[in-house]
Coordinates of C-alpha atoms in Angstrom, one line a residue:
Chain A
M1 CA 16.1 -17.7 -74.7
N2 CA 18.6 -15.2 -76.1
S3 CA 18.7 -12.7 -73.3
F4 CA 17.5 -12.8 -69.7
N5 CA 17.7 -10.0 -67.2
L6 CA 16.8 -10.9 -63.7
E7 CA 17.1 -7.4 -62.2
N8 CA 15.3 -5.3 -64.9
G9 CA 12.8 -7.9 -66.1
P10 CA 9.5 -8.7 -64.4
K11 CA 10.0 -10.0 -60.9
I12 CA 9.8 -13.8 -60.7
K13 CA 8.0 -15.0 -57.5
S14 CA 9.0 -18.1 -55.6
G15 CA 5.7 -19.8 -56.4
F16 CA 5.4 -21.2 -52.9
K17 CA 2.0 -21.2 -51.1
T18 CA 0.7 -22.4 -47.8
P19 CA -2.4 -24.4 -46.8
E20 CA -5.4 -22.2 -45.9
D21 CA -5.4 -20.7 -42.4
Y22 CA -1.9 -22.0 -41.9
F23 CA -0.6 -19.0 -40.1
E24 CA -3.8 -18.5 -38.1
N25 CA -3.4 -22.0 -36.7
F26 CA 0.4 -21.9 -36.4
S27 CA 0.5 -19.5 -33.5
E28 CA -2.0 -21.5 -31.5
Q29 CA -0.3 -24.8 -32.3
M30 CA 3.1 -23.3 -31.4
L31 CA 1.9 -21.9 -28.1
T32 CA 0.4 -25.3 -27.2
R33 CA 3.7 -27.0 -28.1
I34 CA 5.8 -24.6 -26.1
N35 CA 3.6 -25.1 -23.0
T36 CA 3.7 -28.9 -23.2
D37 CA 7.4 -29.1 -24.1
E38 CA 8.4 -26.7 -21.4
K39 CA 10.2 -28.5 -18.7
P40 CA 10.3 -27.2 -15.1
V41 CA 13.0 -24.7 -14.8
R42 CA 15.7 -25.8 -12.4
S43 CA 17.9 -23.2 -10.8
I44 CA 21.7 -23.2 -11.2
F45 CA 22.1 -24.0 -7.5
Q46 CA 20.0 -27.1 -7.9
K47 CA 22.1 -28.2 -10.9
R48 CA 25.2 -27.4 -9.0
S49 CA 24.2 -29.3 -5.9
N50 CA 23.9 -32.4 -8.0
W51 CA 27.5 -32.0 -9.0
F52 CA 28.5 -31.6 -5.4
V53 CA 26.6 -34.8 -4.5
A54 CA 28.3 -36.7 -7.4
A55 CA 31.7 -35.3 -6.4
A56 CA 31.2 -36.2 -2.7
A57 CA 30.1 -39.7 -3.7
V58 CA 33.2 -40.3 -5.8
L59 CA 35.4 -38.9 -3.0
I60 CA 33.9 -41.2 -0.4
V61 CA 34.2 -44.3 -2.6
G62 CA 37.8 -43.2 -3.4
I63 CA 38.7 -42.9 0.3
A64 CA 36.9 -46.2 1.2
I65 CA 38.7 -48.3 -1.4
P66 CA 42.0 -48.8 0.6
F67 CA 40.0 -49.7 3.8
L68 CA 37.7 -52.1 1.9
N69 CA 40.7 -53.8 0.3
K70 CA 42.5 -54.1 3.6
S71 CA 39.7 -55.6 5.6
G72 CA 39.1 -58.1 2.9
N73 CA 42.6 -59.4 2.1
N74 CA 45.0 -58.4 4.8
T75 CA 45.8 -61.5 6.9
S76 CA 49.3 -60.4 8.2
I77 CA 49.7 -59.2 11.7
D78 CA 51.9 -56.3 12.6
G79 CA 54.9 -56.8 14.9
E80 CA 53.7 -54.6 17.7
S81 CA 50.4 -56.5 18.1
L82 CA 52.2 -59.8 18.1
E83 CA 54.7 -58.6 20.8
N84 CA 51.8 -57.3 22.9
Y85 CA 50.0 -60.6 22.6
L86 CA 53.0 -62.7 23.5
A87 CA 53.9 -60.4 26.5
Y88 CA 50.5 -60.1 28.0
Q89 CA 48.2 -62.8 26.7
S90 CA 50.1 -65.9 26.1
N91 CA 51.8 -68.2 28.6
I92 CA 54.9 -68.7 26.5
S93 CA 57.9 -67.6 28.5
Q94 CA 60.9 -65.7 27.2
Y95 CA 62.9 -68.8 27.4
D96 CA 60.5 -70.7 25.1
L97 CA 60.8 -67.9 22.6
V98 CA 64.6 -67.9 22.7
N99 CA 64.6 -71.6 22.1
L100 CA 62.4 -71.0 19.0
L101 CA 65.0 -68.6 17.5
D102 CA 67.5 -70.1 15.1
E103 CA 70.9 -68.6 14.1
Q104 CA 69.5 -66.6 11.3
D105 CA 67.0 -65.0 13.6
I106 CA 69.7 -64.1 16.1
E107 CA 71.9 -62.6 13.3
A108 CA 68.9 -60.6 12.1
L109 CA 68.2 -59.3 15.7
E110 CA 71.9 -58.3 16.0
S111 CA 71.9 -56.4 12.7
D112 CA 68.6 -54.7 13.7
L113 CA 69.9 -53.6 17.1
K114 CA 73.3 -52.4 15.8
I115 CA 74.8 -51.6 19.2
D116 CA 78.1 -49.8 19.0
D117 CA 80.8 -51.3 21.2
A118 CA 81.8 -47.8 22.5
V119 CA 78.2 -47.2 23.6
V120 CA 78.2 -50.6 25.4
E121 CA 81.5 -49.7 27.2
S122 CA 80.3 -46.3 28.3
A123 CA 77.0 -47.7 29.6
L124 CA 78.9 -50.3 31.6
S125 CA 81.3 -47.7 33.1
D126 CA 78.4 -45.4 34.0
N127 CA 76.4 -48.1 35.7
T128 CA 78.7 -49.6 38.3
N129 CA 76.1 -51.9 39.8
L130 CA 76.0 -53.8 36.5
E131 CA 79.0 -55.7 37.8
N132 CA 76.6 -57.6 40.0
Y133 CA 74.7 -58.9 37.0
L134 CA 77.9 -59.7 35.1
T135 CA 79.3 -61.8 38.0
E136 CA 76.1 -63.7 38.3
Chain B
M1 CA 9.9 -3.3 -32.3
L2 CA 10.7 0.0 -30.7
D3 CA 11.9 -1.1 -27.3
E4 CA 13.5 -4.4 -27.9
Q5 CA 15.0 -4.8 -24.4
A6 CA 11.6 -4.3 -22.8
F7 CA 10.0 -6.8 -25.2
I8 CA 12.7 -9.4 -24.4
K9 CA 12.0 -8.7 -20.7
D10 CA 8.3 -9.4 -21.3
L11 CA 9.2 -12.6 -23.1
L12 CA 11.2 -13.8 -20.1
D13 CA 8.7 -12.8 -17.4
P14 CA 6.3 -15.7 -16.8
K15 CA 3.4 -13.2 -16.2
T16 CA 3.8 -11.5 -19.7
Q17 CA 5.5 -14.4 -21.5
N18 CA 2.4 -15.8 -23.3
K19 CA 1.2 -12.5 -24.7
A20 CA 4.8 -11.4 -25.7
F21 CA 5.4 -14.7 -27.5
Q22 CA 2.1 -14.3 -29.4
T23 CA 3.4 -10.9 -30.5
L24 CA 6.7 -12.5 -31.6
L25 CA 4.9 -15.2 -33.5
S26 CA 2.6 -12.8 -35.3
S27 CA 5.5 -10.5 -36.3
Y28 CA 7.9 -13.1 -37.4
Q29 CA 6.1 -16.3 -38.5
K30 CA 5.5 -15.2 -42.1
P31 CA 8.9 -13.8 -42.9
L32 CA 10.6 -16.7 -41.1
Y33 CA 8.4 -19.2 -42.9
N34 CA 9.2 -17.7 -46.3
H35 CA 12.9 -17.7 -45.4
I36 CA 12.8 -21.4 -44.3
R37 CA 10.6 -22.4 -47.3
N38 CA 13.1 -20.9 -49.7
I39 CA 15.8 -23.1 -48.3
V40 CA 13.9 -26.4 -47.7
L41 CA 11.4 -26.0 -50.6
N42 CA 8.7 -28.3 -49.3
H43 CA 5.8 -27.0 -47.1
D44 CA 5.8 -29.9 -44.5
D45 CA 9.5 -29.5 -44.0
A46 CA 9.2 -25.8 -43.7
D47 CA 6.5 -26.2 -41.1
D48 CA 8.7 -28.6 -39.1
V49 CA 11.7 -26.3 -39.2
L50 CA 9.6 -23.2 -38.3
Q51 CA 8.3 -25.0 -35.2
N52 CA 11.8 -26.1 -34.2
T53 CA 13.0 -22.5 -34.8
F54 CA 10.4 -20.9 -32.5
L55 CA 11.0 -23.7 -29.9
K56 CA 14.7 -23.0 -29.9
V57 CA 14.1 -19.3 -29.7
F58 CA 11.9 -19.8 -26.7
Q59 CA 14.4 -22.1 -25.0
H60 CA 17.4 -19.9 -25.6
L61 CA 15.8 -16.5 -25.0
K62 CA 17.3 -16.3 -21.6
N63 CA 20.8 -16.5 -23.2
F64 CA 20.0 -13.8 -25.7
K65 CA 22.5 -11.0 -24.8
G66 CA 21.1 -8.3 -27.0
E67 CA 24.5 -8.0 -28.8
S68 CA 22.7 -8.4 -32.1
K69 CA 19.1 -7.4 -33.0
L70 CA 16.3 -9.8 -32.2
F71 CA 15.5 -9.8 -35.9
S72 CA 18.9 -11.1 -37.0
W73 CA 19.1 -13.5 -34.1
L74 CA 15.8 -15.1 -35.2
Y75 CA 16.9 -15.3 -38.9
R76 CA 20.2 -16.9 -37.8
I77 CA 18.5 -19.6 -35.8
A78 CA 16.0 -20.2 -38.7
T79 CA 18.9 -20.4 -41.3
N80 CA 20.9 -22.9 -39.1
E81 CA 17.8 -25.0 -38.4
A82 CA 16.9 -25.2 -42.1
I83 CA 20.4 -26.1 -43.3
T84 CA 20.9 -28.6 -40.5
F85 CA 17.5 -30.1 -41.3
L86 CA 18.3 -30.4 -45.1
N87 CA 21.7 -32.0 -44.5
A88 CA 20.3 -34.5 -42.0
K89 CA 17.4 -35.4 -44.4
A90 CA 19.9 -35.8 -47.3
K91 CA 22.1 -38.1 -45.2
R92 CA 19.1 -40.2 -44.1
N93 CA 18.3 -40.7 -47.8
G94 CA 21.9 -41.6 -48.5
M95 CA 22.4 -38.6 -50.8
T96 CA 24.6 -35.5 -51.0
S97 CA 22.9 -32.2 -50.2
E98 CA 23.2 -31.2 -53.8
N99 CA 21.5 -34.3 -55.1
F100 CA 18.8 -34.1 -52.5
Q101 CA 18.1 -30.5 -53.5
Q102 CA 17.7 -31.6 -57.2
K103 CA 15.3 -34.3 -56.1
Q104 CA 13.3 -31.7 -54.0
I105 CA 13.1 -29.4 -57.1
E106 CA 11.8 -32.3 -59.3
S107 CA 9.1 -33.1 -56.7
L108 CA 7.9 -29.4 -56.8
K109 CA 6.0 -30.2 -60.0
A110 CA 3.7 -32.5 -58.0
D111 CA 3.6 -30.3 -54.9
D112 CA 0.1 -29.0 -54.0
Y113 CA 1.7 -26.0 -52.3
F114 CA 3.7 -24.9 -55.3
E115 CA 1.9 -22.9 -58.0
G116 CA 5.0 -22.0 -60.0
D117 CA 5.1 -22.1 -63.8
E118 CA 8.0 -23.3 -66.0
I119 CA 10.1 -20.2 -65.5
Q120 CA 9.7 -20.4 -61.7
L121 CA 10.8 -24.0 -61.7
K122 CA 13.8 -23.2 -64.0
L123 CA 14.8 -20.4 -61.6
Q124 CA 14.8 -22.9 -58.7
E125 CA 17.0 -25.2 -60.9
A126 CA 19.4 -22.3 -61.6
I127 CA 19.7 -21.4 -58.0
A128 CA 20.5 -25.0 -57.1
T129 CA 23.7 -24.8 -59.2
L130 CA 25.1 -22.0 -56.9
P131 CA 27.3 -22.7 -53.9
E132 CA 25.4 -22.8 -50.6
K133 CA 26.3 -19.3 -49.4
Q134 CA 25.5 -17.7 -52.8
Q135 CA 22.1 -19.5 -52.8
L136 CA 21.3 -18.1 -49.4
V137 CA 22.3 -14.5 -50.4
F138 CA 20.4 -14.8 -53.7
K139 CA 17.2 -16.1 -52.1
M140 CA 17.3 -13.5 -49.2
R141 CA 17.9 -10.6 -51.6
Y142 CA 15.8 -11.6 -54.6
F143 CA 12.8 -13.4 -53.0
E144 CA 12.7 -12.0 -49.5
E145 CA 13.9 -8.5 -50.5
L146 CA 16.1 -8.1 -47.4
K147 CA 18.5 -5.1 -47.3
Y148 CA 22.2 -5.7 -47.6
E149 CA 22.6 -4.3 -44.1
E150 CA 20.1 -6.8 -42.7
L151 CA 21.8 -9.6 -44.6
S152 CA 25.2 -8.5 -43.2
E153 CA 23.9 -8.8 -39.7
I154 CA 22.3 -12.2 -40.2
L155 CA 25.1 -13.8 -42.2
D156 CA 27.9 -11.9 -40.4
T157 CA 29.4 -10.9 -43.7
S158 CA 30.4 -7.4 -44.9
V159 CA 28.0 -5.5 -47.2
G160 CA 30.7 -5.4 -49.9
A161 CA 31.2 -9.1 -49.9
L162 CA 27.4 -9.7 -50.0
K163 CA 27.0 -7.3 -53.0
S164 CA 29.7 -9.1 -54.9
S165 CA 28.3 -12.5 -54.0
Y166 CA 24.8 -11.4 -55.2
H167 CA 26.3 -10.0 -58.4
Y168 CA 27.9 -13.3 -59.2
A169 CA 24.8 -15.3 -58.3
V170 CA 22.6 -13.1 -60.6
K171 CA 25.1 -13.6 -63.5
K172 CA 25.2 -17.4 -63.0
V173 CA 21.4 -17.6 -62.7
E174 CA 20.9 -15.5 -65.9
E175 CA 23.4 -17.7 -67.8
Y176 CA 21.6 -20.8 -66.7
M177 CA 18.2 -19.4 -67.8
I178 CA 19.5 -18.5 -71.2
K179 CA 21.2 -21.9 -71.8
H180 CA 18.3 -24.0 -70.6

């Protein structure tokens, strides 16, 4: 071929054809497919409520985790409960308790209380009847 | 379609939906089929892609803002569906899109729904040597005879750029036809 002019020469068709009645059947086929494929339309609110439920569930689980952990593993008793038990429930006297304390415990109690000498002096001078206890 | 907004409303209203969709199908099934067939070449593939295109149109109609014409929106969906389909099929066959296209052209000779002669086959071979976008422009202009303004809306490219793209495509196709 020496020259070929696409624009001015005879138009070349694509050469594609379709099966007989293809387009007549296509519409029907398509409408059937759309009606069977069509899923029930859910409103945005419905979709959103699912997210709310999911978020709430995550929040509840998140909040519950520390409690669940505590009830399962925590075997230590807090000081206040122990004090209350010893004071009101048990028949161990103060003297028994004092005997159970060793020197380290006493030092720890002193450092915890941290009573200033000046405060002790002023308390003694303000409460004159304390002399009775001291002389006992 | 004179009143496109009213037509879209009919398509979205469950009471008028079926009739409106039938109108949409009868207006666009032939041009969209030709458009898709020019890209995928094989009838069965074109049928699959055309069905997927209308299904997508139906599913996304509620999101159609009317910023572009219904015509160009439909063509855009059809083009994307056809190209995605081709690339996926090429990948499934472990081929590049170019090699797969060559194979498709070769199998046209034995295709019952291709009645082309030697020149028509050679033209398909020549088109296959063009870059993807140039192929699209050439097919839409030469076979489908769409206006540059319509092409511009569908492909979101300026008329000037499309004209020059078509000009180069024609030159390359003519060169191929002379050499082969």
